[in-house]
Coordinates of C-alpha atoms (C1' of nucleotides) in Angstrom, one line a residue:
Chain A
M685 CA -199.1 -134.4 -149.9
G686 CA -200.8 -132.4 -152.5
R687 CA -203.7 -130.2 -151.9
A688 CA -207.0 -131.8 -152.2
P689 CA -209.2 -130.4 -154.9
C690 CA -211.9 -128.1 -153.5
C691 CA -214.5 -130.5 -154.8
E692 CA -214.9 -133.4 -157.1
K693 CA -214.2 -132.1 -160.5
V694 CA -215.6 -135.1 -162.4
G695 CA -218.9 -134.5 -163.9
L696 CA -219.2 -130.9 -162.7
K697 CA -220.3 -128.3 -165.1
K698 CA -218.1 -125.3 -165.9
G699 CA -218.5 -122.2 -167.8
R700 CA -221.4 -119.8 -167.8
W701 CA -224.3 -120.3 -165.5
T702 CA -227.7 -120.9 -166.8
A703 CA -230.8 -119.3 -165.6
E704 CA -232.0 -122.6 -164.1
E705 CA -228.8 -122.9 -162.1
D706 CA -229.2 -119.4 -160.9
V707 CA -232.7 -120.1 -159.7
L708 CA -231.6 -123.3 -157.9
L709 CA -228.8 -121.5 -156.2
T710 CA -230.8 -118.5 -155.3
K711 CA -233.6 -120.5 -153.9
Y712 CA -231.3 -122.7 -151.9
I713 CA -229.4 -119.8 -150.3
Q714 CA -232.7 -118.0 -149.6
A715 CA -233.9 -121.0 -147.8
N716 CA -230.7 -122.1 -146.1
G717 CA -228.5 -119.1 -146.0
E718 CA -224.9 -118.6 -147.2
G719 CA -222.1 -120.8 -146.3
S720 CA -221.3 -124.5 -146.5
W721 CA -220.3 -124.0 -150.0
R722 CA -218.8 -127.4 -150.3
S723 CA -222.0 -129.2 -149.6
L724 CA -224.2 -126.6 -151.2
P725 CA -224.1 -127.9 -154.8
K726 CA -225.0 -131.3 -153.8
N727 CA -227.8 -130.2 -151.5
A728 CA -229.1 -127.7 -154.1
G729 CA -228.9 -130.1 -156.9
I730 CA -226.4 -128.1 -158.8
L731 CA -223.6 -129.7 -160.8
R732 CA -221.1 -127.1 -159.9
C733 CA -218.2 -126.8 -157.6
G734 CA -219.0 -125.1 -154.3
K735 CA -216.5 -122.5 -155.1
S736 CA -218.2 -121.7 -158.3
C737 CA -221.5 -121.4 -156.5
R738 CA -220.0 -119.1 -154.0
L739 CA -218.6 -116.9 -156.7
R740 CA -221.8 -116.9 -158.6
W741 CA -223.7 -115.8 -155.6
I742 CA -221.3 -113.2 -154.4
N743 CA -220.6 -111.7 -157.7
Y744 CA -223.9 -111.9 -159.4
L745 CA -227.0 -113.2 -157.6
R746 CA -226.8 -111.4 -154.3
A747 CA -229.8 -109.1 -153.9
D748 CA -227.8 -106.1 -152.6
L749 CA -225.6 -105.9 -155.7
K750 CA -225.6 -102.6 -157.5
R751 CA -226.0 -102.9 -161.1
G752 CA -224.9 -100.4 -163.7
N753 CA -222.0 -98.2 -164.4
F754 CA -219.6 -97.0 -161.9
T755 CA -220.2 -93.4 -161.0
S756 CA -217.4 -90.9 -161.1
Q757 CA -217.4 -90.8 -157.4
E758 CA -217.0 -94.5 -157.3
E759 CA -214.2 -94.2 -159.8
E760 CA -212.3 -91.8 -157.6
V761 CA -212.8 -94.0 -154.6
I762 CA -211.4 -96.9 -156.4
I763 CA -208.5 -95.0 -157.8
N764 CA -207.5 -93.5 -154.5
L765 CA -208.1 -96.6 -152.4
H766 CA -206.1 -98.5 -154.9
A767 CA -203.3 -96.0 -154.6
T768 CA -203.6 -96.6 -150.9
L769 CA -204.3 -100.3 -150.6
G770 CA -203.0 -101.7 -153.8
N771 CA -204.8 -104.7 -155.3
R772 CA -206.8 -105.4 -152.2
W773 CA -209.9 -105.6 -154.1
S774 CA -212.0 -107.1 -151.4
L775 CA -211.0 -104.3 -149.1
I776 CA -211.7 -101.7 -151.7
A777 CA -215.0 -103.3 -152.4
S778 CA -215.9 -102.9 -148.7
Y779 CA -216.0 -99.2 -149.3
L780 CA -218.3 -99.4 -152.3
P781 CA -221.7 -100.8 -151.4
G782 CA -223.2 -103.1 -153.9
R783 CA -219.9 -103.6 -155.7
T784 CA -217.9 -106.8 -155.7
D785 CA -214.2 -107.2 -155.6
N786 CA -214.4 -109.0 -158.9
E787 CA -216.3 -106.2 -160.4
I788 CA -214.0 -103.6 -159.1
K789 CA -211.0 -105.6 -160.2
N790 CA -212.4 -105.9 -163.7
Y791 CA -213.2 -102.2 -163.8
W792 CA -209.8 -101.3 -162.7
N793 CA -208.1 -103.5 -165.2
S794 CA -210.3 -102.5 -168.1
H795 CA -210.8 -98.8 -167.3
L796 CA -208.9 -97.2 -164.6
S797 CA -205.5 -98.6 -164.9
R798 CA -205.4 -97.8 -168.5
K799 CA -206.5 -94.3 -167.8
I800 CA -203.7 -93.9 -165.3
H801 CA -201.1 -95.3 -167.6
S802 CA -202.3 -93.1 -170.3
F803 CA -201.6 -90.1 -168.3
R804 CA -198.3 -91.0 -166.7
R805 CA -195.6 -88.8 -167.9
P806 CA -192.2 -90.5 -168.1
L807 CA -190.1 -89.2 -165.3
T808 CA -187.2 -88.7 -167.7
Q809 CA -189.3 -86.7 -170.1
S810 CA -188.0 -83.2 -170.2
M811 CA -190.2 -81.9 -172.9
P812 CA -191.2 -78.4 -171.7
V813 CA -194.9 -78.8 -171.9
I814 CA -197.3 -76.9 -169.8
M815 CA -200.3 -79.1 -169.7
D816 CA -203.8 -78.0 -169.7
L817 CA -205.2 -80.9 -167.9
T818 CA -208.7 -80.4 -169.1
K819 CA -207.4 -81.3 -172.5
T820 CA -205.5 -84.3 -171.7
A821 CA -208.6 -86.5 -171.7
V822 CA -208.7 -85.8 -175.4
I823 CA -205.1 -86.9 -175.8
A824 CA -205.8 -90.0 -173.9
K825 CA -208.6 -91.1 -176.0
R826 CA -208.0 -94.6 -177.0
K827 CA -207.2 -95.4 -180.6
G828 CA -209.8 -97.9 -181.5
G829 CA -211.9 -100.7 -180.3
R830 CA -215.4 -100.4 -179.1
N831 CA -216.5 -98.1 -176.4
S832 CA -217.6 -99.7 -173.3
K833 CA -221.2 -100.1 -172.7
G834 CA -220.7 -98.1 -169.6
S835 CA -219.0 -95.2 -171.3
M836 CA -221.7 -95.1 -174.0
K837 CA -224.3 -94.9 -171.3
E838 CA -222.3 -92.4 -169.5
I839 CA -222.2 -90.1 -172.5
K840 CA -225.9 -90.3 -172.8
S841 CA -226.6 -89.8 -169.1
R842 CA -224.1 -87.0 -169.0
S843 CA -226.0 -85.0 -171.5
T844 CA -229.2 -85.8 -169.7
A845 CA -227.8 -84.6 -166.4
K846 CA -226.6 -81.5 -168.0
D847 CA -229.9 -80.7 -169.3
T848 CA -231.6 -81.3 -166.0
G849 CA -229.3 -78.9 -164.4
S850 CA -228.0 -81.4 -161.9
C851 CA -224.8 -80.9 -160.1
S852 CA -222.0 -79.3 -162.0
N853 CA -218.4 -80.1 -161.5
K854 CA -217.3 -76.6 -161.8
P855 CA -216.0 -75.5 -158.4
A856 CA -217.3 -72.1 -158.4
E857 CA -220.8 -73.3 -159.2
N858 CA -220.6 -76.4 -157.2
V859 CA -223.6 -76.6 -155.0
C860 CA -223.6 -80.2 -154.2
V861 CA -222.8 -81.3 -150.7
N862 CA -221.6 -84.5 -149.1
E863 CA -218.9 -85.0 -151.6
V864 CA -216.3 -87.6 -151.0
V865 CA -213.1 -86.1 -150.0
P866 CA -210.0 -86.7 -152.1
F867 CA -207.9 -89.5 -151.0
P868 CA -204.3 -89.6 -150.3
S869 CA -201.8 -90.9 -152.7
T870 CA -199.7 -93.2 -150.6
P871 CA -197.1 -95.9 -151.1
L872 CA -198.5 -98.9 -152.7
L873 CA -198.4 -102.3 -151.2
E874 CA -197.8 -105.7 -152.6
K875 CA -196.7 -105.9 -156.1
E876 CA -197.6 -102.5 -157.2
T877 CA -195.1 -99.8 -157.0
L878 CA -195.9 -96.1 -157.1
S879 CA -193.9 -95.2 -160.1
T880 CA -195.3 -91.8 -160.5
T881 CA -196.0 -88.9 -158.4
A882 CA -199.3 -88.1 -156.9
I883 CA -199.7 -85.3 -159.3
E884 CA -199.6 -87.7 -162.1
D885 CA -202.1 -89.9 -160.3
R886 CA -204.4 -87.0 -160.0
M887 CA -204.0 -86.2 -163.5
V888 CA -206.0 -89.1 -164.5
L889 CA -209.0 -88.4 -162.5
D890 CA -211.0 -86.0 -164.6
Q891 CA -211.4 -87.7 -167.8
H892 CA -215.1 -87.8 -167.8
G893 CA -215.4 -84.6 -169.6
E894 CA -216.7 -81.4 -168.2
D895 CA -219.9 -82.5 -166.7
K896 CA -218.9 -84.9 -164.0
E897 CA -221.9 -85.8 -162.0
R898 CA -221.8 -84.7 -158.4
T899 CA -224.0 -86.4 -156.1
T900 CA -224.1 -87.4 -152.5
H901 CA -221.5 -90.0 -152.0
V902 CA -221.8 -92.4 -149.1
V903 CA -219.1 -94.9 -148.7
P904 CA -219.6 -97.9 -146.5
S905 CA -217.4 -98.4 -143.7
P906 CA -216.8 -101.7 -142.0
C907 CA -216.2 -99.8 -138.8
Q908 CA -218.7 -100.0 -136.0
D909 CA -220.1 -97.1 -134.2
T910 CA -218.7 -98.2 -130.9
V911 CA -215.2 -98.6 -132.3
V912 CA -215.3 -95.2 -133.9
E913 CA -216.6 -93.4 -131.0
G914 CA -213.9 -95.0 -128.9
M915 CA -211.3 -94.0 -131.4
L916 CA -212.4 -90.5 -132.0
G917 CA -213.6 -89.6 -128.6
S918 CA -216.4 -87.1 -127.9
S919 CA -217.9 -84.8 -130.3
E920 CA -216.0 -82.0 -128.6
E921 CA -212.8 -83.7 -129.3
R922 CA -213.8 -84.2 -132.8
E923 CA -214.6 -80.5 -133.1
S924 CA -211.1 -79.8 -131.8
L925 CA -209.8 -81.4 -134.9
V926 CA -210.7 -78.3 -136.8
S927 CA -207.3 -76.7 -137.0
E928 CA -206.3 -73.2 -136.2
E929 CA -206.5 -72.3 -139.8
G930 CA -210.1 -73.3 -139.9
T931 CA -209.3 -76.1 -142.2
I932 CA -211.3 -79.2 -141.5
E933 CA -209.4 -81.9 -140.1
N934 CA -210.8 -85.0 -141.6
S935 CA -211.7 -88.0 -139.5
M936 CA -213.3 -91.2 -140.5
Q937 CA -216.3 -91.6 -138.5
C938 CA -219.3 -93.8 -138.4
P939 CA -222.2 -91.5 -137.6
S940 CA -224.6 -93.4 -135.5
G941 CA -227.3 -92.9 -138.0
N942 CA -225.3 -94.9 -140.4
A943 CA -223.8 -97.3 -138.1
E944 CA -226.9 -99.3 -137.9
K945 CA -226.7 -100.0 -141.5
G946 CA -223.0 -100.7 -141.2
T947 CA -222.1 -97.8 -143.2
G948 CA -220.1 -94.7 -142.6
I949 CA -219.4 -91.7 -144.6
L950 CA -216.0 -91.3 -146.1
A951 CA -215.9 -87.7 -145.6
P952 CA -214.9 -85.4 -142.9
H953 CA -217.5 -84.5 -140.4
E954 CA -220.2 -86.5 -142.1
S955 CA -220.4 -84.2 -145.0
I956 CA -218.1 -81.9 -146.7
D957 CA -219.4 -78.8 -148.3
S958 CA -217.8 -78.3 -151.6
S959 CA -216.7 -74.9 -150.5
E960 CA -214.4 -76.5 -148.1
T961 CA -212.8 -79.2 -150.1
E962 CA -211.8 -78.9 -153.7
W963 CA -211.9 -81.8 -156.0
F964 CA -208.4 -82.3 -157.0
N965 CA -209.6 -82.9 -160.5
D966 CA -210.9 -79.4 -160.5
I967 CA -207.8 -78.1 -159.0
L968 CA -205.8 -79.7 -161.7
D969 CA -208.2 -78.7 -164.3
S970 CA -207.6 -75.1 -163.6
E971 CA -203.9 -75.1 -162.9
L972 CA -200.7 -75.7 -164.6
L973 CA -198.2 -78.3 -164.4
Q974 CA -194.8 -76.8 -164.8
P975 CA -192.2 -78.2 -167.1
S976 CA -190.2 -78.9 -164.0
G977 CA -192.9 -81.2 -162.8
D978 CA -194.0 -78.6 -160.2
L979 CA -197.6 -77.9 -159.9
T980 CA -198.4 -74.3 -159.0
F981 CA -201.7 -72.8 -158.4
T982 CA -203.1 -69.8 -156.6
E983 CA -206.0 -70.2 -154.3
L984 CA -208.3 -67.3 -153.6
G985 CA -209.9 -67.1 -150.3
E986 CA -213.3 -65.8 -149.6
D987 CA -212.1 -62.3 -149.9
S988 CA -209.9 -61.3 -152.8
G989 CA -207.1 -60.2 -150.6
N990 CA -206.7 -63.6 -149.2
V991 CA -204.3 -65.4 -151.4
K992 CA -202.5 -68.6 -150.9
T993 CA -200.1 -70.0 -153.4
H994 CA -199.2 -73.6 -153.5
T995 CA -196.3 -75.1 -155.3
T996 CA -196.1 -78.8 -155.3
A997 CA -192.7 -79.8 -156.6
A998 CA -191.9 -82.9 -158.5
N999 CA -190.1 -84.1 -155.5
N1000 CA -193.4 -84.1 -153.6
E1001 CA -192.6 -81.2 -151.4
E1002 CA -195.1 -78.6 -151.1
T1003 CA -194.6 -75.0 -150.2
V1004 CA -197.4 -72.8 -149.3
S1005 CA -197.2 -69.1 -149.2
R1006 CA -200.0 -67.1 -147.8
N1007 CA -201.0 -63.5 -148.0
C1008 CA -203.7 -63.1 -145.6
S1009 CA -206.1 -60.2 -145.9
A1010 CA -205.0 -57.0 -144.4
D1011 CA -207.9 -56.7 -142.1
S1012 CA -207.1 -60.1 -140.6
G1013 CA -204.0 -58.7 -139.2
G1014 CA -202.1 -61.6 -140.7
D1015 CA -204.0 -64.0 -138.5
L1016 CA -203.8 -67.4 -140.1
S1017 CA -207.1 -68.3 -138.6
S1018 CA -208.8 -65.9 -140.9
C1019 CA -207.2 -67.3 -144.0
T1020 CA -209.0 -69.2 -146.5
S1021 CA -210.6 -72.4 -145.3
T1022 CA -210.0 -74.4 -148.4
T1023 CA -207.7 -77.3 -147.9
F1024 CA -205.7 -78.9 -150.6
Y1025 CA -204.2 -82.2 -150.1
F1026 CA -200.9 -83.3 -151.5
V1027 CA -198.6 -86.2 -151.5
D1028 CA -197.2 -85.7 -148.1
D1029 CA -200.3 -84.2 -146.7
W1030 CA -202.8 -86.9 -146.4
E1031 CA -204.3 -88.1 -143.3
W1032 CA -204.6 -91.7 -143.5
E1033 CA -207.6 -92.0 -141.4
N1034 CA -209.5 -90.0 -144.0
V1035 CA -209.4 -93.0 -146.2
V1036 CA -209.7 -96.1 -144.2
P1037 CA -211.6 -96.5 -141.1
R1038 CA -209.2 -96.7 -138.3
S1039 CA -210.4 -100.1 -137.1
E1040 CA -209.7 -101.4 -140.6
L1041 CA -206.4 -99.7 -140.9
W1042 CA -205.1 -100.6 -137.5
D1043 CA -206.0 -104.2 -138.0
E1044 CA -203.4 -104.2 -140.6
K1045 CA -200.8 -103.1 -138.1
E1046 CA -197.4 -102.3 -139.1
Y1047 CA -197.8 -103.7 -142.6
M1048 CA -200.2 -101.0 -143.4
C1049 CA -198.9 -98.3 -141.3
S1050 CA -195.2 -98.5 -141.5
W1051 CA -195.0 -95.7 -144.1
L1052 CA -196.7 -93.4 -141.7
W1053 CA -193.8 -93.4 -139.3
E1054 CA -192.6 -90.1 -140.4
P1055 CA -192.0 -87.0 -138.3
S1056 CA -194.2 -84.1 -139.0
D1057 CA -191.8 -81.3 -139.6
Y1058 CA -194.0 -78.8 -141.2
H1059 CA -197.0 -77.1 -140.0
G1060 CA -200.3 -76.0 -141.3
K1061 CA -202.1 -77.6 -144.2
G1062 CA -204.5 -79.5 -142.0
E1063 CA -201.9 -81.1 -139.8
R1064 CA -202.9 -81.8 -136.3
H1065 CA -200.7 -80.5 -133.6
K1066 CA -202.0 -81.3 -130.3
V1067 CA -201.1 -83.5 -127.4
D1068 CA -203.2 -86.5 -127.6
D1069 CA -204.4 -88.6 -124.8
N1070 CA -201.3 -90.7 -124.9
G1071 CA -199.0 -87.8 -124.7
F1072 CA -197.8 -87.9 -128.3
E1073 CA -197.2 -84.3 -129.2
G1074 CA -196.4 -82.7 -132.5
H1075 CA -196.8 -85.8 -134.5
N1076 CA -199.3 -87.0 -136.9
P1077 CA -201.9 -88.7 -134.9
M1078 CA -201.4 -91.8 -137.0
I1079 CA -197.9 -92.0 -135.7
A1080 CA -199.3 -91.7 -132.2
A1081 CA -201.7 -94.4 -133.1
N1082 CA -198.9 -96.6 -134.3
A1083 CA -196.9 -96.0 -131.3
L1084 CA -199.9 -96.9 -129.1
L1085 CA -200.6 -99.9 -131.2
F1086 CA -197.2 -101.4 -131.1
S1087 CA -196.3 -100.4 -127.6
Chain B
dA33 C1' -222.2 -107.1 -194.8
dA34 C1' -218.1 -109.3 -193.3
dT35 C1' -214.4 -109.5 -190.4
dG36 C1' -210.6 -108.4 -187.4
dG37 C1' -209.5 -106.8 -183.2
dA38 C1' -210.1 -104.6 -178.8
dA39 C1' -212.8 -104.3 -174.6
dT40 C1' -215.5 -106.3 -171.2
dC41 C1' -216.6 -109.3 -167.6
dA42 C1' -218.1 -113.8 -165.8
dA43 C1' -215.8 -117.5 -164.3
dC44 C1' -211.8 -120.4 -163.2
dC45 C1' -207.6 -121.4 -160.8
dG46 C1' -204.2 -121.6 -157.4
dC47 C1' -202.6 -120.0 -153.1
dG48 C1' -202.9 -118.3 -148.3
dT49 C1' -205.1 -118.4 -144.0
dG50 C1' -208.0 -119.7 -140.2
dC51 C1' -210.1 -123.2 -137.7
dG52 C1' -211.3 -127.6 -135.8
dC53 C1' -209.7 -132.0 -134.8
Chain C
dG1293 C1' -197.7 -129.0 -133.6
dG1294 C1' -199.5 -131.3 -137.6
dC1295 C1' -203.1 -132.1 -140.7
dG1296 C1' -207.2 -131.6 -143.4
dC1297 C1' -210.9 -128.8 -144.7
dA1298 C1' -213.4 -124.6 -145.9
dC1299 C1' -213.2 -120.3 -147.3
dG1300 C1' -211.6 -116.0 -149.3
dC1301 C1' -208.7 -113.5 -152.2
dG1302 C1' -206.3 -112.0 -156.3
dG1303 C1' -204.5 -113.2 -160.9
dT1304 C1' -205.7 -115.0 -165.1
dT1305 C1' -208.5 -116.9 -168.8
dG1306 C1' -211.7 -117.1 -172.3
dA1307 C1' -216.4 -116.3 -174.2
dT1308 C1' -218.9 -112.6 -175.7
dT1309 C1' -219.8 -108.1 -177.4
dC1310 C1' -219.3 -104.5 -180.4
dC1311 C1' -216.7 -100.9 -182.8
dA1312 C1' -213.8 -99.7 -186.8
dT1313 C1' -212.4 -100.7 -191.2

DNA sequence: AATGGAATCAACCGCGTGCGC
DNA sequence: GGCGCACGCGGTTGATTCCAT
């Protein structure tokens, strides 16, 4: 037996919605609430499929929709969540208040995916090029066609923001707080495959020129306060997530102040001072990608004698060599507090609220079943409440979940 | 000014899933 | 357990917009 059509298609209007239809739909939903989409068109006097009404409402008429261009922060959220979640647009949309899955999907398809592909270096390419990533945006400029309305507006607003002295994207001068933390690059799900390294993914992320706007970024979280508190434990326990090195161990949390609104902050410890977390764009802007595919940069700590050199190889392995300041006596705890995140260094819970993630169970978490065999770089090594020691807490979470 | 072509995005379509009977 | 229905999601389409020539 074939599937019944969602609604009677005969005599129903298709195509663009008129203002009159919008008014009818809006008034009806305001009076009767959402739902019952099948019967809604008839009751509201709209010659549309219920499905079409639902889509129109969700994607266009809802009052809480954010209009306008995607901010650079939103872009990064999308890019990184997509790297994590794949084409789960509705899930991604749940992290972007006022944005719909359709909008994000369109934006991805029209803007972001193209950017990424523009920057992906063929793995077989052996051309010995040392890339100055600040210049690659110029290379990636598309050949023709019109500029998007958004990009045109962005160009205008960028110059305005610059003039008004708003937040700069330059790390050394970055005075903005509450920035979203960089997201992990993780195996993709579903149809997408991660054909490039995280380095390459990160390469795409700073194509907005030199004046990326930096503003407070609050990302909604579907998690509830009670759940999060239960997951994360007391504030003292959360404090304990600060590692020996002084690097901040990120935890998704729903501060009670935001929980009422159903939002959380997708940043460690409610806000991340820019001095503690580098934008990976900025990192890449100022560093060099080696011909071998390795990315090497040197990080200066708060004192000039405190140097940490990172080399992220094309094979996704990172080595970190430290030269702590002499007066620290080599104590790692005095080393620089800046944390850089790399391919194998992400903490999943930074990205997705645990409740969200864990609902996905093994499908979402299977790739996390890896032993932690290196130390430092923000990796938690503690015995958790369930006795899982020396492993990434996500692994412990998985073990608990599937036990 | 006309036109081709690329970009954008609203909307459509089919499928999967959950739920009630 | 099977069936039908409603809903939600993601892929795709096509109308529209606007830049480049």
